[in-house]
Structures are given as C-alpha cells and as structure tokens.
C-alpha cells in the first residue's frame, strides 16, 4: 500500500487567516481525497483531487473556501481559507490503492481556529 | 436516517473479552471497510470486504450482503485495541460514506 506523509500534524490559527495542508505519497496514485472530521463527528468528503484538472467538490464545500492543488500524481494540498472557529476539525487526505483496492489515509491535521 | 449505522456508539470492555461491533447500511455498495482511528487522528485500514469473512490476527470481519450488515470482532481484547472503529462503504466512484464510529476502551 501507498504511504502518505501529511503536514502539519496540528496547528492553532487566528481567525481570518489561511492554512495549507500537504500530502505527499510515496507512489503515483490516481485518486486522492480530502476529508474533514468535525469534533465528535465522522468523516465527511470535501473533494476529490484530480491531477491536471480542478478538484471535484462535494455538496456544501466550495473552491473559494477549500482550494485544492494536485500538481502531480504524488502530491496534493488543501487550503482552508479565511478561517473561523467552525473550521476547527481534523483534516485528512486519503488515496485509493489500485494494487490492493484499499485506502490509505494520512495521519491527519488537527486544526484549531481561535 | 444515516446511510451507515454503527452500534454500539461506546463500548468498554475488560482485557481478554471478546468484542463485537456492528454496522448496517441502507444503500447499494461495492465494498465495505473497517477502519481504526487512534487519538492522534490518523486512520488505519483494517479490512475491505465484499463478501464472506476475513481474519487478521485477533481481528475478524464478516459481511452479509443480503442483510446489508457487517460485524467486526476482536478476540482476546487488549488495552492497545482502544481506539475508534469506523465502518465505511463504497457507494460510487470510490467515494466512501462513513459511519459515526464506535469508541472502544479496553481496560486492563
């Protein structure tokens, strides 16, 4: 299975600022996903990051708030823009492994907005 | 009603006990996944099932496609098994829909 390095692991940010989260994969993967996990809740898909094209966002999530880059098949970033305390969550990236048809998840970024 | 329902929400067990976590879903799926999330937030994939039963060490996962139900069993539980266990299903285009998770605490 692929191995994902996700950074930062945690951050405390001021409201109104932006934070960019990075995920580096040790192999080329076609599909990469970004999730949000609000406190006490399960994971919700934000978007699917596509290499060479715009990300596909789920209902309730917009590009202006969560811009995503996918410059190649091993790397992606998610930016949380103009943050408010309601953005305090764990953010995770995930990839689909075509070799074993399973998922690998990043270690998560625990974001607190104050 | 959520598409994926897990029970129980919270589970406390004594070390050595046999543990069962249940997952029911209401949609058509191509596969079901059991995931483990530790306090730091990282998630590990335990099993992917489309039919039958899988075993890995002390963990056993079963799925009944007709009844739209899956179970995760932990034999001889240990405090290091304490984590959140999440059931997730593939619905379309490799998208996952997640259950709310089961918080497991194993006491020594």
PDB file of C-alpha atoms in Angstrom:
ATOM      1  CA  UNK A   1       0.000   0.000   0.000  1.00  0.00           C
ATOM      2  CA  UNK A   2       0.989   3.620  -0.522  1.00  0.00           C
ATOM      3  CA  UNK A   3       2.497   5.578   2.353  1.00  0.00           C
ATOM      4  CA  UNK A   4       1.310   9.164   2.929  1.00  0.00           C
ATOM      5  CA  UNK A   5       3.164  11.949   4.691  1.00  0.00           C
ATOM      6  CA  UNK A   6       0.721  14.644   5.842  1.00  0.00           C
ATOM      7  CA  UNK A   7       1.830  18.004   7.226  1.00  0.00           C
ATOM      8  CA  UNK A   8       1.352  19.780   9.537  1.00  0.00           C
ATOM      9  CA  UNK A   9       0.112  17.352  12.153  1.00  0.00           C
ATOM     10  CA  UNK A  10      -1.547  20.152  14.092  1.00  0.00           C
ATOM     11  CA  UNK A  11      -1.817  23.930  14.111  1.00  0.00           C
ATOM     12  CA  UNK A  12      -3.508  26.715  16.004  1.00  0.00           C
ATOM     13  CA  UNK A  13      -4.511  29.578  13.728  1.00  0.00           C
ATOM     14  CA  UNK A  14      -6.060  33.011  14.065  1.00  0.00           C
ATOM     15  CA  UNK A  15      -9.474  33.590  12.541  1.00  0.00           C
ATOM     16  CA  UNK A  16      -9.331  35.184   9.119  1.00  0.00           C
ATOM     17  CA  UNK A  17      -6.050  33.528   8.166  1.00  0.00           C
ATOM     18  CA  UNK A  18      -5.450  30.549   5.866  1.00  0.00           C
ATOM     19  CA  UNK A  19      -3.672  27.233   6.375  1.00  0.00           C
ATOM     20  CA  UNK A  20      -2.308  24.932   3.675  1.00  0.00           C
ATOM     21  CA  UNK A  21      -2.126  21.203   4.388  1.00  0.00           C
ATOM     22  CA  UNK A  22       0.166  18.995   2.327  1.00  0.00           C
ATOM     23  CA  UNK A  23       0.010  15.302   1.489  1.00  0.00           C
ATOM     24  CA  UNK A  24       2.963  13.566  -0.138  1.00  0.00           C
ATOM     25  CA  UNK A  25       2.516   9.987  -1.377  1.00  0.00           C
ATOM     26  CA  UNK A  26       5.409   7.608  -1.916  1.00  0.00           C
ATOM     27  CA  UNK A  27       3.958   6.294  -5.184  1.00  0.00           C
ATOM     28  CA  UNK A  28       1.844   7.582  -8.040  1.00  0.00           C
ATOM     29  CA  UNK A  29      -1.869   7.406  -7.303  1.00  0.00           C
ATOM     30  CA  UNK A  30      -4.762   8.409  -9.486  1.00  0.00           C
ATOM     31  CA  UNK A  31      -7.369   9.271  -6.881  1.00  0.00           C
ATOM     32  CA  UNK A  32      -6.737  11.411  -3.816  1.00  0.00           C
ATOM     33  CA  UNK A  33      -9.443  12.506  -1.408  1.00  0.00           C
ATOM     34  CA  UNK A  34      -9.680  15.226   1.230  1.00  0.00           C
ATOM     35  CA  UNK A  35     -11.899  14.739   4.302  1.00  0.00           C
ATOM     36  CA  UNK A  36     -12.976  16.822   7.258  1.00  0.00           C
ATOM     37  CA  UNK A  37     -13.813  15.391  10.663  1.00  0.00           C
ATOM     38  CA  UNK A  38     -15.511  17.886  12.931  1.00  0.00           C
ATOM     39  CA  UNK A  39     -15.310  17.303  16.700  1.00  0.00           C
ATOM     40  CA  UNK A  40     -17.311  14.239  17.697  1.00  0.00           C
ATOM     41  CA  UNK A  41     -18.377  13.600  14.109  1.00  0.00           C
ATOM     42  CA  UNK A  42     -17.408  11.113  11.450  1.00  0.00           C
ATOM     43  CA  UNK A  43     -15.532  11.911   8.261  1.00  0.00           C
ATOM     44  CA  UNK A  44     -17.087  13.968   5.504  1.00  0.00           C
ATOM     45  CA  UNK A  45     -15.663  14.096   1.994  1.00  0.00           C
ATOM     46  CA  UNK A  46     -14.646  17.610   0.963  1.00  0.00           C
ATOM     47  CA  UNK A  47     -13.410  16.907  -2.555  1.00  0.00           C
ATOM     48  CA  UNK A  48     -11.652  14.521  -4.879  1.00  0.00           C
ATOM     49  CA  UNK A  49      -8.337  15.887  -6.128  1.00  0.00           C
ATOM     50  CA  UNK A  50      -7.667  15.173  -9.772  1.00  0.00           C
ATOM     51  CA  UNK A  51      -4.250  15.503 -11.350  1.00  0.00           C
ATOM     52  CA  UNK A  52      -4.191  18.110 -14.104  1.00  0.00           C
ATOM     53  CA  UNK A  53      -7.737  19.342 -13.581  1.00  0.00           C
ATOM     54  CA  UNK A  54      -9.876  21.061 -10.990  1.00  0.00           C
ATOM     55  CA  UNK A  55     -10.939  19.181  -7.912  1.00  0.00           C
ATOM     56  CA  UNK A  56     -14.460  17.809  -7.685  1.00  0.00           C
ATOM     57  CA  UNK A  57     -16.205  19.259  -4.619  1.00  0.00           C
ATOM     58  CA  UNK A  58     -18.997  17.695  -2.609  1.00  0.00           C
ATOM     59  CA  UNK A  59     -22.205  19.495  -1.780  1.00  0.00           C
ATOM     60  CA  UNK A  60     -21.584  22.137   0.869  1.00  0.00           C
ATOM     61  CA  UNK A  61     -17.928  22.684   0.009  1.00  0.00           C
ATOM     62  CA  UNK A  62     -16.667  25.331  -2.406  1.00  0.00           C
ATOM     63  CA  UNK A  63     -13.369  26.028  -4.108  1.00  0.00           C
ATOM     64  CA  UNK A  64     -13.049  29.549  -2.694  1.00  0.00           C
ATOM     65  CA  UNK A  65     -13.088  28.188   0.856  1.00  0.00           C
ATOM     66  CA  UNK A  66     -11.115  24.975   0.245  1.00  0.00           C
ATOM     67  CA  UNK A  67      -8.835  25.437  -2.763  1.00  0.00           C
ATOM     68  CA  UNK A  68      -7.014  22.245  -3.728  1.00  0.00           C
ATOM     69  CA  UNK A  69      -3.926  21.739  -5.844  1.00  0.00           C
ATOM     70  CA  UNK A  70      -2.791  18.458  -7.434  1.00  0.00           C
ATOM     71  CA  UNK A  71       0.285  19.261  -9.486  1.00  0.00           C
ATOM     72  CA  UNK A  72       1.313  15.623  -9.978  1.00  0.00           C
ATOM     73  CA  UNK A  73       0.327  12.065  -9.074  1.00  0.00           C
ATOM     74  CA  UNK A  74       2.206  12.052  -5.741  1.00  0.00           C
ATOM     75  CA  UNK A  75       1.288  15.380  -4.139  1.00  0.00           C
ATOM     76  CA  UNK A  76      -1.704  17.489  -3.193  1.00  0.00           C
ATOM     77  CA  UNK A  77      -2.517  20.439  -0.968  1.00  0.00           C
ATOM     78  CA  UNK A  78      -5.726  21.600   0.689  1.00  0.00           C
ATOM     79  CA  UNK A  79      -6.018  25.207   1.855  1.00  0.00           C
ATOM     80  CA  UNK A  80      -8.553  26.223   4.473  1.00  0.00           C
ATOM     81  CA  UNK A  81      -9.190  29.890   3.698  1.00  0.00           C
ATOM     82  CA  UNK A  82     -10.447  32.787   5.808  1.00  0.00           C
ATOM     83  CA  UNK A  83     -10.757  30.506   8.792  1.00  0.00           C
ATOM     84  CA  UNK A  84     -13.353  30.758  11.522  1.00  0.00           C
ATOM     85  CA  UNK A  85     -13.693  28.703  14.725  1.00  0.00           C
ATOM     86  CA  UNK A  86     -16.215  26.498  12.892  1.00  0.00           C
ATOM     87  CA  UNK A  87     -13.319  25.244  10.728  1.00  0.00           C
ATOM     88  CA  UNK A  88     -11.696  23.633  13.762  1.00  0.00           C
ATOM     89  CA  UNK A  89     -11.521  19.975  12.726  1.00  0.00           C
ATOM     90  CA  UNK A  90      -9.233  17.155  11.759  1.00  0.00           C
ATOM     91  CA  UNK A  91      -8.433  17.215   8.050  1.00  0.00           C
ATOM     92  CA  UNK A  92      -7.276  14.008   6.368  1.00  0.00           C
ATOM     93  CA  UNK A  93      -6.136  13.043   2.921  1.00  0.00           C
ATOM     94  CA  UNK A  94      -6.596   9.566   1.514  1.00  0.00           C
ATOM     95  CA  UNK A  95      -5.618   7.668  -1.604  1.00  0.00           C
ATOM     96  CA  UNK A  96      -7.113   4.719  -3.404  1.00  0.00           C
ATOM     97  CA  UNK A  97      -4.595   1.915  -3.930  1.00  0.00           C
ATOM     98  CA  UNK A  98      -5.197   0.244  -7.262  1.00  0.00           C
ATOM     99  CA  UNK A  99      -2.839  -2.618  -6.291  1.00  0.00           C
ATOM    100  CA  UNK A 100      -4.929  -3.940  -3.414  1.00  0.00           C
ATOM    101  CA  UNK A 101      -8.151  -1.996  -3.920  1.00  0.00           C
ATOM    102  CA  UNK A 102      -7.917  -0.446  -0.464  1.00  0.00           C
ATOM    103  CA  UNK A 103      -7.485   3.009   1.013  1.00  0.00           C
ATOM    104  CA  UNK A 104      -4.519   4.600   2.764  1.00  0.00           C
ATOM    105  CA  UNK A 105      -5.077   7.613   4.989  1.00  0.00           C
ATOM    106  CA  UNK A 106      -2.757  10.376   6.057  1.00  0.00           C
ATOM    107  CA  UNK A 107      -2.034  10.906   9.725  1.00  0.00           C
ATOM    108  CA  UNK A 108      -4.382  13.881   9.884  1.00  0.00           C
ATOM    109  CA  UNK A 109      -4.030  17.596  10.606  1.00  0.00           C
ATOM    110  CA  UNK A 110      -5.693  18.768  13.802  1.00  0.00           C
ATOM    111  CA  UNK A 111      -6.672  22.406  13.226  1.00  0.00           C
ATOM    112  CA  UNK A 112      -7.823  24.761  15.955  1.00  0.00           C
ATOM    113  CA  UNK A 113      -9.017  28.233  14.970  1.00  0.00           C
ATOM    114  CA  UNK A 114      -9.058  30.858  17.720  1.00  0.00           C
TER     115      UNK A 114
ATOM    116  CA  UNK B   1     -31.565   8.157   8.737  1.00  0.00           C
ATOM    117  CA  UNK B   2     -27.840   7.777   8.121  1.00  0.00           C
ATOM    118  CA  UNK B   3     -26.802   5.533   5.272  1.00  0.00           C
ATOM    119  CA  UNK B   4     -24.348   3.737   7.573  1.00  0.00           C
ATOM    120  CA  UNK B   5     -25.290   2.939  11.151  1.00  0.00           C
ATOM    121  CA  UNK B   6     -22.913   1.557  13.744  1.00  0.00           C
ATOM    122  CA  UNK B   7     -23.558   0.077  17.152  1.00  0.00           C
ATOM    123  CA  UNK B   8     -22.697   0.470  19.882  1.00  0.00           C
ATOM    124  CA  UNK B   9     -21.525   4.093  19.954  1.00  0.00           C
ATOM    125  CA  UNK B  10     -19.387   3.456  23.012  1.00  0.00           C
ATOM    126  CA  UNK B  11     -18.021   0.191  24.323  1.00  0.00           C
ATOM    127  CA  UNK B  12     -15.969  -0.519  27.420  1.00  0.00           C
ATOM    128  CA  UNK B  13     -14.504  -3.982  27.810  1.00  0.00           C
ATOM    129  CA  UNK B  14     -12.215  -5.771  30.195  1.00  0.00           C
ATOM    130  CA  UNK B  15      -8.937  -7.073  28.845  1.00  0.00           C
ATOM    131  CA  UNK B  16      -9.395 -10.523  27.332  1.00  0.00           C
ATOM    132  CA  UNK B  17     -13.054 -10.097  26.426  1.00  0.00           C
ATOM    133  CA  UNK B  18     -14.495 -10.901  23.003  1.00  0.00           C
ATOM    134  CA  UNK B  19     -15.775  -7.717  21.336  1.00  0.00           C
ATOM    135  CA  UNK B  20     -18.294  -7.246  18.534  1.00  0.00           C
ATOM    136  CA  UNK B  21     -19.029  -4.015  16.688  1.00  0.00           C
ATOM    137  CA  UNK B  22     -21.897  -3.935  14.218  1.00  0.00           C
ATOM    138  CA  UNK B  23     -22.504  -1.980  11.024  1.00  0.00           C
ATOM    139  CA  UNK B  24     -25.694  -1.777   8.955  1.00  0.00           C
ATOM    140  CA  UNK B  25     -26.077   0.103   5.700  1.00  0.00           C
ATOM    141  CA  UNK B  26     -29.049   1.072   3.586  1.00  0.00           C
ATOM    142  CA  UNK B  27     -27.504   1.688   0.161  1.00  0.00           C
ATOM    143  CA  UNK B  28     -26.025  -0.433  -2.588  1.00  0.00           C
ATOM    144  CA  UNK B  29     -22.318  -0.865  -2.089  1.00  0.00           C
ATOM    145  CA  UNK B  30     -19.340  -2.317  -3.910  1.00  0.00           C
ATOM    146  CA  UNK B  31     -17.302  -2.874  -0.757  1.00  0.00           C
ATOM    147  CA  UNK B  32     -17.284  -2.253   2.984  1.00  0.00           C
ATOM    148  CA  UNK B  33     -14.293  -1.115   5.013  1.00  0.00           C
ATOM    149  CA  UNK B  34     -13.389  -1.312   8.665  1.00  0.00           C
ATOM    150  CA  UNK B  35     -11.057   1.461   9.812  1.00  0.00           C
ATOM    151  CA  UNK B  36      -9.262   2.173  13.087  1.00  0.00           C
ATOM    152  CA  UNK B  37      -8.656   5.733  14.276  1.00  0.00           C
ATOM    153  CA  UNK B  38      -6.290   6.476  17.144  1.00  0.00           C
ATOM    154  CA  UNK B  39      -6.448   9.586  19.368  1.00  0.00           C
ATOM    155  CA  UNK B  40      -3.971  11.500  17.218  1.00  0.00           C
ATOM    156  CA  UNK B  41      -6.436  11.334  14.324  1.00  0.00           C
ATOM    157  CA  UNK B  42      -4.622   9.050  11.907  1.00  0.00           C
ATOM    158  CA  UNK B  43      -6.639   6.245  10.341  1.00  0.00           C
ATOM    159  CA  UNK B  44      -5.550   2.709   9.502  1.00  0.00           C
ATOM    160  CA  UNK B  45      -7.465   0.473   7.141  1.00  0.00           C
ATOM    161  CA  UNK B  46      -8.187  -2.889   8.796  1.00  0.00           C
ATOM    162  CA  UNK B  47     -10.337  -4.733   6.264  1.00  0.00           C
ATOM    163  CA  UNK B  48     -12.022  -4.360   2.922  1.00  0.00           C
ATOM    164  CA  UNK B  49     -14.895  -6.787   2.351  1.00  0.00           C
ATOM    165  CA  UNK B  50     -17.239  -7.501  -0.489  1.00  0.00           C
ATOM    166  CA  UNK B  51     -18.383 -10.900   0.736  1.00  0.00           C
ATOM    167  CA  UNK B  52     -17.796 -13.524   3.391  1.00  0.00           C
ATOM    168  CA  UNK B  53     -15.242 -13.234   6.132  1.00  0.00           C
ATOM    169  CA  UNK B  54     -11.666 -12.048   6.654  1.00  0.00           C
ATOM    170  CA  UNK B  55      -9.282 -12.622   9.541  1.00  0.00           C
ATOM    171  CA  UNK B  56      -6.116 -10.799  10.519  1.00  0.00           C
ATOM    172  CA  UNK B  57      -4.536 -11.733  13.804  1.00  0.00           C
ATOM    173  CA  UNK B  58      -7.130 -11.215  16.535  1.00  0.00           C
ATOM    174  CA  UNK B  59      -9.462  -9.313  14.242  1.00  0.00           C
ATOM    175  CA  UNK B  60     -12.274 -10.919  12.248  1.00  0.00           C
ATOM    176  CA  UNK B  61     -14.645  -9.124   9.890  1.00  0.00           C
ATOM    177  CA  UNK B  62     -17.774 -10.578   8.338  1.00  0.00           C
ATOM    178  CA  UNK B  63     -20.324  -9.239   5.894  1.00  0.00           C
ATOM    179  CA  UNK B  64     -23.809 -10.392   4.885  1.00  0.00           C
ATOM    180  CA  UNK B  65     -24.665  -8.695   1.625  1.00  0.00           C
ATOM    181  CA  UNK B  66     -28.317  -9.821   1.635  1.00  0.00           C
ATOM    182  CA  UNK B  67     -28.902  -8.415   5.112  1.00  0.00           C
ATOM    183  CA  UNK B  68     -26.677  -5.347   4.496  1.00  0.00           C
ATOM    184  CA  UNK B  69     -24.822  -5.988   7.703  1.00  0.00           C
ATOM    185  CA  UNK B  70     -21.215  -6.379   8.790  1.00  0.00           C
ATOM    186  CA  UNK B  71     -19.530  -7.172  12.090  1.00  0.00           C
ATOM    187  CA  UNK B  72     -16.025  -6.597  13.391  1.00  0.00           C
ATOM    188  CA  UNK B  73     -14.887  -8.978  16.118  1.00  0.00           C
ATOM    189  CA  UNK B  74     -11.858  -8.628  18.355  1.00  0.00           C
ATOM    190  CA  UNK B  75     -10.785 -11.733  20.227  1.00  0.00           C
ATOM    191  CA  UNK B  76      -8.748 -11.603  23.442  1.00  0.00           C
ATOM    192  CA  UNK B  77      -9.022  -7.806  23.579  1.00  0.00           C
ATOM    193  CA  UNK B  78      -6.105  -5.760  24.867  1.00  0.00           C
ATOM    194  CA  UNK B  79      -5.797  -2.130  26.050  1.00  0.00           C
ATOM    195  CA  UNK B  80      -3.861  -1.322  22.878  1.00  0.00           C
ATOM    196  CA  UNK B  81      -7.044  -2.100  20.930  1.00  0.00           C
ATOM    197  CA  UNK B  82      -8.578   1.058  22.438  1.00  0.00           C
ATOM    198  CA  UNK B  83      -9.467   3.295  19.506  1.00  0.00           C
ATOM    199  CA  UNK B  84     -12.387   4.454  17.387  1.00  0.00           C
ATOM    200  CA  UNK B  85     -13.555   1.815  14.900  1.00  0.00           C
ATOM    201  CA  UNK B  86     -15.259   3.157  11.805  1.00  0.00           C
ATOM    202  CA  UNK B  87     -17.335   1.330   9.222  1.00  0.00           C
ATOM    203  CA  UNK B  88     -17.331   2.855   5.726  1.00  0.00           C
ATOM    204  CA  UNK B  89     -18.916   1.790   2.443  1.00  0.00           C
ATOM    205  CA  UNK B  90     -18.010   2.400  -1.193  1.00  0.00           C
ATOM    206  CA  UNK B  91     -21.062   3.838  -2.905  1.00  0.00           C
ATOM    207  CA  UNK B  92     -19.841   5.264  -6.220  1.00  0.00           C
ATOM    208  CA  UNK B  93     -16.649   6.337  -7.883  1.00  0.00           C
ATOM    209  CA  UNK B  94     -14.535   5.103  -4.993  1.00  0.00           C
ATOM    210  CA  UNK B  95     -16.270   7.543  -2.649  1.00  0.00           C
ATOM    211  CA  UNK B  96     -16.687   6.412   0.938  1.00  0.00           C
ATOM    212  CA  UNK B  97     -19.641   7.023   3.242  1.00  0.00           C
ATOM    213  CA  UNK B  98     -18.695   6.677   6.890  1.00  0.00           C
ATOM    214  CA  UNK B  99     -20.478   5.502   9.984  1.00  0.00           C
ATOM    215  CA  UNK B 100     -20.288   7.595  13.140  1.00  0.00           C
ATOM    216  CA  UNK B 101     -17.722   5.276  14.692  1.00  0.00           C
ATOM    217  CA  UNK B 102     -17.574   3.137  17.820  1.00  0.00           C
ATOM    218  CA  UNK B 103     -15.382   4.329  20.678  1.00  0.00           C
ATOM    219  CA  UNK B 104     -13.760   1.261  22.237  1.00  0.00           C
ATOM    220  CA  UNK B 105     -11.966   1.315  25.548  1.00  0.00           C
ATOM    221  CA  UNK B 106     -10.328  -1.834  26.827  1.00  0.00           C
ATOM    222  CA  UNK B 107      -9.402  -1.759  30.497  1.00  0.00           C
ATOM    223  CA  UNK B 108      -6.583  -3.803  31.993  1.00  0.00           C
TER     224      UNK B 108
END
